[in-house]
Coordinates of C-alpha atoms in Angstrom, one line a residue:
Chain A
M166 CA 47.5 3.7 10.7
S167 CA 44.3 4.6 9.5
G168 CA 42.9 1.4 11.4
R169 CA 44.3 2.8 14.6
R170 CA 43.3 6.3 13.9
G171 CA 39.5 5.1 13.5
A172 CA 39.6 3.3 16.8
L173 CA 40.8 6.6 18.5
L174 CA 37.8 8.3 17.0
R175 CA 35.3 5.8 18.1
R176 CA 36.9 5.8 21.3
G177 CA 36.3 9.3 21.6
A178 CA 32.8 9.2 20.5
S179 CA 31.9 7.0 23.2
D180 CA 33.7 8.5 25.9
R181 CA 31.5 11.7 24.8
A182 CA 28.5 9.4 24.8
G183 CA 29.6 8.4 28.7
A184 CA 29.8 11.8 29.7
H185 CA 26.2 12.6 29.2
A186 CA 25.0 8.9 30.6
G187 CA 22.9 9.1 33.3
P188 CA 19.0 9.9 34.1
N189 CA 17.3 11.8 31.7
M190 CA 16.4 14.7 33.3
A191 CA 13.7 16.2 30.9
P192 CA 11.0 13.9 31.5
M193 CA 11.5 14.4 35.5
V194 CA 11.4 17.9 35.1
D195 CA 8.1 17.8 33.2
V196 CA 6.5 15.4 36.2
V197 CA 8.0 17.7 39.1
M198 CA 6.2 20.9 36.7
V199 CA 3.1 18.9 36.9
I200 CA 3.3 18.0 40.4
L201 CA 3.7 21.7 41.3
V202 CA 0.7 22.9 39.4
F203 CA -1.2 20.3 40.8
F204 CA -0.4 21.8 44.3
M205 CA -1.0 25.2 43.2
A206 CA -4.4 24.4 42.1
S207 CA -5.3 22.2 45.1
A208 CA -4.4 25.5 47.5
A209 CA -6.3 27.8 45.2
F210 CA -9.8 25.7 45.3
V211 CA -9.5 24.2 49.1
G212 CA -9.2 26.5 51.3
P213 CA -10.6 27.2 54.9
E214 CA -14.2 27.3 55.2
W215 CA -16.2 30.2 56.3
L216 CA -18.9 28.8 58.7
I217 CA -21.8 30.0 60.5
R218 CA -23.3 27.9 63.2
A219 CA -27.2 27.0 63.2
L220 CA -29.1 25.0 65.9
L221 CA -31.2 22.5 64.2
P222 CA -34.6 23.0 66.6
S223 CA -36.0 19.3 67.5
R224 CA -39.8 18.5 67.2
A225 CA -39.2 17.1 70.6
G226 CA -39.1 20.7 71.9
P227 CA -37.1 23.7 72.3
E228 CA -34.6 22.1 75.0
A229 CA -33.2 19.8 72.2
T230 CA -31.4 23.1 70.9
A231 CA -28.9 23.1 73.5
P232 CA -25.2 23.8 72.3
R233 CA -23.1 21.0 71.0
G234 CA -21.4 18.9 73.3
G235 CA -22.6 20.2 76.4
G236 CA -26.3 18.6 77.1
A237 CA -26.4 21.6 78.9
Q238 CA -29.8 23.1 79.1
P239 CA -30.6 26.7 78.1
E240 CA -30.3 29.2 81.2
P241 CA -33.6 29.5 82.9
G242 CA -36.2 32.0 81.3
P243 CA -34.5 32.9 78.0
A244 CA -36.6 35.1 75.9
R245 CA -37.6 33.1 73.0
I246 CA -38.2 35.1 69.4
D247 CA -39.8 33.6 66.2
L248 CA -38.6 34.8 63.1
V249 CA -40.1 34.0 59.8
V250 CA -38.8 35.0 56.5
R251 CA -41.3 35.6 54.3
A252 CA -41.4 35.9 50.3
G253 CA -42.4 38.1 48.0
A254 CA -42.4 41.3 50.0
G255 CA -41.9 44.7 48.8
A256 CA -38.7 44.8 50.7
A257 CA -35.3 44.8 49.1
G258 CA -34.3 41.6 48.0
G259 CA -37.9 40.6 47.9
W260 CA -38.2 39.2 51.4
S261 CA -39.0 40.4 54.5
L262 CA -38.9 39.3 58.3
G263 CA -41.6 38.5 60.6
I264 CA -41.1 38.8 64.4
D265 CA -43.3 37.0 67.0
G266 CA -46.1 36.6 64.5
A267 CA -46.4 40.1 63.7
D268 CA -46.2 41.7 60.1
A269 CA -43.1 41.7 58.2
L270 CA -40.5 44.1 58.2
S271 CA -37.8 45.1 56.2
P272 CA -34.5 43.5 56.8
A273 CA -33.2 46.8 58.3
D274 CA -36.5 47.6 60.3
A275 CA -36.4 43.7 61.4
E276 CA -33.1 44.5 62.5
A277 CA -34.0 47.6 64.6
A278 CA -36.8 45.8 66.1
L279 CA -34.8 42.8 67.0
L280 CA -32.0 45.3 68.5
A281 CA -34.7 46.8 70.8
R282 CA -36.0 43.5 71.9
V283 CA -32.8 42.1 72.7
R284 CA -31.9 45.4 74.6
D285 CA -35.5 44.9 76.6
A286 CA -34.4 41.4 77.6
E287 CA -30.9 41.8 78.5
S288 CA -32.2 44.8 80.8
S289 CA -34.3 42.3 82.5
G290 CA -31.2 39.9 82.7
R291 CA -32.7 37.6 80.2
Q292 CA -30.8 35.8 77.5
V293 CA -32.2 35.8 74.0
E294 CA -32.5 32.9 71.7
A295 CA -34.1 32.7 68.4
V296 CA -35.9 30.4 66.0
L297 CA -35.8 30.9 62.4
R298 CA -38.1 29.4 60.2
S299 CA -39.1 30.1 56.2
E300 CA -41.8 29.9 53.8
D301 CA -41.3 28.1 50.6
G302 CA -39.6 29.8 47.9
V303 CA -37.5 32.1 49.7
P304 CA -33.9 31.8 48.5
W305 CA -31.2 30.3 50.9
E306 CA -29.5 33.5 50.6
A307 CA -32.4 35.1 52.4
V308 CA -32.4 33.0 55.3
I309 CA -28.7 33.4 55.6
A310 CA -29.1 37.0 55.6
A311 CA -32.0 36.8 58.0
R312 CA -29.3 34.7 60.4
D313 CA -27.0 37.6 60.1
I314 CA -29.6 40.1 61.3
A315 CA -30.2 38.2 64.3
A316 CA -26.7 37.7 65.0
R317 CA -25.8 41.3 64.3
A318 CA -28.7 41.9 66.9
G319 CA -26.9 40.4 69.5
I320 CA -28.7 37.1 69.3
A321 CA -25.8 34.4 69.6
R322 CA -28.5 31.5 69.3
V323 CA -30.3 31.1 66.5
G324 CA -32.0 27.7 65.4
V325 CA -33.1 27.2 61.8
D326 CA -36.3 25.1 62.0
H327 CA -37.0 23.1 58.9
A328 CA -40.7 23.1 59.9
A329 CA -42.9 25.3 57.6
P330 CA -44.0 28.6 59.2
P331 CA -47.7 29.6 59.8
V332 CA -49.3 30.9 57.0
S333 CA -49.5 34.7 57.5
G334 CA -52.8 36.2 58.0
A335 CA -51.5 39.8 56.9
P336 CA -49.8 40.4 53.7
A337 CA -46.3 40.8 54.4
G338 CA -44.0 43.5 53.9
R339 CA -46.2 46.4 55.6
Chain B
M131 CA 3.3 9.9 26.7
I132 CA 4.1 9.6 30.3
D133 CA 3.9 13.4 30.2
V134 CA 0.5 13.4 28.7
V135 CA -0.5 10.7 30.9
M136 CA 0.7 12.9 33.8
V137 CA -1.3 15.9 32.8
L138 CA -4.4 13.9 32.1
I139 CA -4.2 12.3 35.9
V140 CA -3.9 15.9 37.2
F141 CA -6.6 17.1 35.1
F142 CA -9.1 14.3 36.1
L143 CA -8.0 14.6 39.6
I144 CA -8.7 18.3 39.7
V145 CA -12.2 18.1 37.5
G146 CA -13.2 15.0 39.6
R147 CA -12.8 16.8 42.8
L148 CA -14.6 19.9 41.8
A149 CA -17.4 17.9 40.3
S150 CA -18.1 15.9 43.3
D151 CA -17.7 18.8 45.7
R152 CA -18.9 21.9 45.0
A153 CA -19.5 22.4 41.1
G154 CA -22.1 24.7 40.5
V155 CA -23.1 25.7 44.0
R156 CA -23.2 29.4 44.6
L157 CA -22.5 30.0 48.3
A158 CA -24.5 32.8 50.1
E159 CA -22.7 35.6 51.6
S160 CA -22.1 36.2 55.5
G161 CA -20.0 38.5 57.2
L162 CA -20.8 37.1 60.5
G163 CA -19.0 33.7 60.4
R164 CA -15.7 32.6 61.2
V165 CA -12.8 30.4 59.5
D166 CA -13.2 26.5 60.4
E167 CA -10.2 24.6 59.5
S168 CA -11.6 21.2 60.9
T169 CA -12.5 18.4 58.9
P170 CA -15.9 17.8 58.9
A171 CA -17.3 14.0 59.2
V172 CA -20.1 15.1 56.9
T173 CA -20.2 17.7 54.1
I174 CA -23.8 18.1 52.5
T175 CA -23.8 19.9 49.3
I176 CA -27.1 21.2 47.9
A177 CA -27.0 22.1 44.3
P178 CA -29.8 22.8 42.0
G179 CA -30.4 20.6 39.0
P180 CA -32.2 17.0 38.6
V181 CA -31.1 14.1 40.9
P182 CA -27.9 12.7 39.1
P183 CA -27.7 10.2 37.0
G184 CA -27.1 6.6 38.5
A185 CA -29.0 7.7 41.8
A186 CA -32.6 6.0 42.2
A187 CA -35.3 8.4 42.0
P188 CA -38.2 7.3 44.1
A189 CA -41.1 9.1 44.1
Q190 CA -41.5 9.8 47.8
G191 CA -38.9 11.4 49.9
A192 CA -36.8 12.1 46.6
F193 CA -35.0 15.4 46.8
A194 CA -35.7 18.2 44.2
A195 CA -32.2 19.3 44.0
R196 CA -28.9 17.8 43.5
V197 CA -27.7 16.3 47.0
V198 CA -24.4 15.4 47.4
V199 CA -23.0 13.8 51.1
N200 CA -19.1 13.2 50.9
G201 CA -19.0 13.2 47.4
L202 CA -21.9 10.8 47.0
P203 CA -25.2 11.6 45.0
V204 CA -28.1 10.9 47.1
A205 CA -31.5 10.9 45.6
D206 CA -34.2 10.6 48.8
E207 CA -34.3 11.1 52.5
A208 CA -33.7 7.1 53.1
E209 CA -30.5 7.1 51.2
L210 CA -29.1 10.7 53.3
E211 CA -30.0 9.2 56.6
R212 CA -28.3 5.7 55.7
L213 CA -25.1 7.8 54.6
L214 CA -25.2 9.7 57.8
R215 CA -25.8 6.4 60.1
D216 CA -22.9 5.3 58.3
A217 CA -20.5 8.6 59.1
A218 CA -21.8 8.7 62.1
A219 CA -20.5 5.3 63.1
R220 CA -17.5 5.9 61.6
W221 CA -16.5 9.0 63.0
A222 CA -17.5 7.7 66.6
S223 CA -15.0 4.7 65.9
E224 CA -12.3 7.4 65.0
H225 CA -13.0 9.7 67.7
P226 CA -13.6 7.7 70.8
E227 CA -12.2 10.5 73.1
A228 CA -15.5 12.8 72.0
G229 CA -17.4 10.1 74.4
A230 CA -19.6 9.4 71.1
G231 CA -19.8 5.7 71.5
E232 CA -20.7 3.6 69.0
A233 CA -23.5 4.4 66.3
G234 CA -24.6 0.9 66.6
P235 CA -28.2 -0.6 67.1
A236 CA -28.9 2.2 69.7
E237 CA -28.6 4.8 66.9
T238 CA -31.2 3.2 65.1
G239 CA -34.3 4.7 66.7
D240 CA -36.4 7.3 64.9
G241 CA -36.2 10.3 67.6
P242 CA -33.0 12.3 68.6
Q243 CA -31.5 10.4 71.8
A244 CA -29.3 12.2 74.6
G245 CA -25.7 11.8 74.1
S246 CA -26.2 10.4 70.6
V247 CA -23.6 10.5 68.5
F248 CA -25.3 12.5 65.7
A249 CA -25.5 15.5 68.6
R250 CA -21.6 15.7 68.3
L251 CA -21.5 14.8 64.6
P252 CA -19.5 17.5 62.8
V253 CA -21.9 18.3 59.9
Q254 CA -21.6 21.3 57.5
V255 CA -24.1 22.3 54.7
A256 CA -23.4 23.9 51.5
A257 CA -26.1 25.1 49.9
D258 CA -26.8 27.1 46.4
K259 CA -27.9 30.8 47.5
G260 CA -30.7 30.9 45.1
L261 CA -32.4 27.5 46.2
G262 CA -35.6 27.8 47.8
F263 CA -35.7 26.9 51.3
E264 CA -38.4 24.2 50.7
R265 CA -35.5 22.0 48.7
I266 CA -33.0 22.5 51.6
R267 CA -35.3 22.2 54.2
P268 CA -35.8 18.0 53.5
V269 CA -32.2 17.8 54.2
L270 CA -32.1 19.7 57.5
A271 CA -35.2 17.4 58.6
V272 CA -33.2 14.2 58.3
C273 CA -30.4 15.6 60.3
A274 CA -32.8 16.9 63.1
R275 CA -34.7 13.8 63.0
L276 CA -31.5 11.9 63.5
G277 CA -30.4 13.8 66.7
V278 CA -28.1 16.4 64.7
I279 CA -28.1 19.6 67.2
E280 CA -25.9 21.6 65.1
V281 CA -24.7 22.3 61.9
G282 CA -22.0 24.6 60.2
L283 CA -23.6 26.4 57.0
I284 CA -20.8 27.0 54.6
T285 CA -21.0 30.6 53.3
E286 CA -18.7 33.1 51.7
R287 CA -17.0 35.7 53.6
A288 CA -18.7 38.8 52.7
P289 CA -16.4 41.8 51.4

């Protein structure tokens, strides 16, 4: 009798174990959680870029600054403005902007001067394009800020020239 | 053990991506950009610091900054030019609809060419805002020499 009872007890134990048979959920949940964290981290780090466009003037001449994809030449007679970012001036941020070889101005004054130039050109029906050059030692953020100034003044076509600018004869920032 | 391995894999994936991409680059702010969700053919990252280990450092044409092109460290202008040519050839073969043609022997000239694949190559530049322009100039010079007409400058959106 005791043997039969023992067999029944063993059978009950095996039935209980069979009820829990199947995939173990704990590792799967762990893996899923890790994948979830991975995608959360990826979403946080990889977002759409905030871009500004800049033409790269070629040494071949200004015609190489045609916009991408067209091969289209600039409109006849666009007014071209040469901008030079100069370092070490007394202007806010430690840089200043020279316009067409004139003495460098503070960023605020340069923006006002550029705006006036653009209005003058537009009143005579001409488009305006600008080529931006920079002295050595000028931080990249100043170049970007100068490019923004030109864009705010209404100049849509701004090239960032890799050539070194001419040495200024006059101290910058006056 | 599997859990630990999975966590390590994820950790190294994230760290590797950050290390090869934008680590140490503080982007300049701009309020006049636009959101660009397209995939560039070439992303050039210019960060302060020495030339990465493992990259050759020749005296002439060597960059004075840490230049990374599509995750690959670049030491000098010649290497950058080679990577740009490779990327242009790959992009041209993947985008025949752009009318780019092949970046084959015809692209090996020194000057920019009309209709060059480089003229249509989407190039983005992410440079550290504190770098002097003299460290960025050689990179732009190589792009312009190959015929790249326009680049996208990656910035942070100004608040």
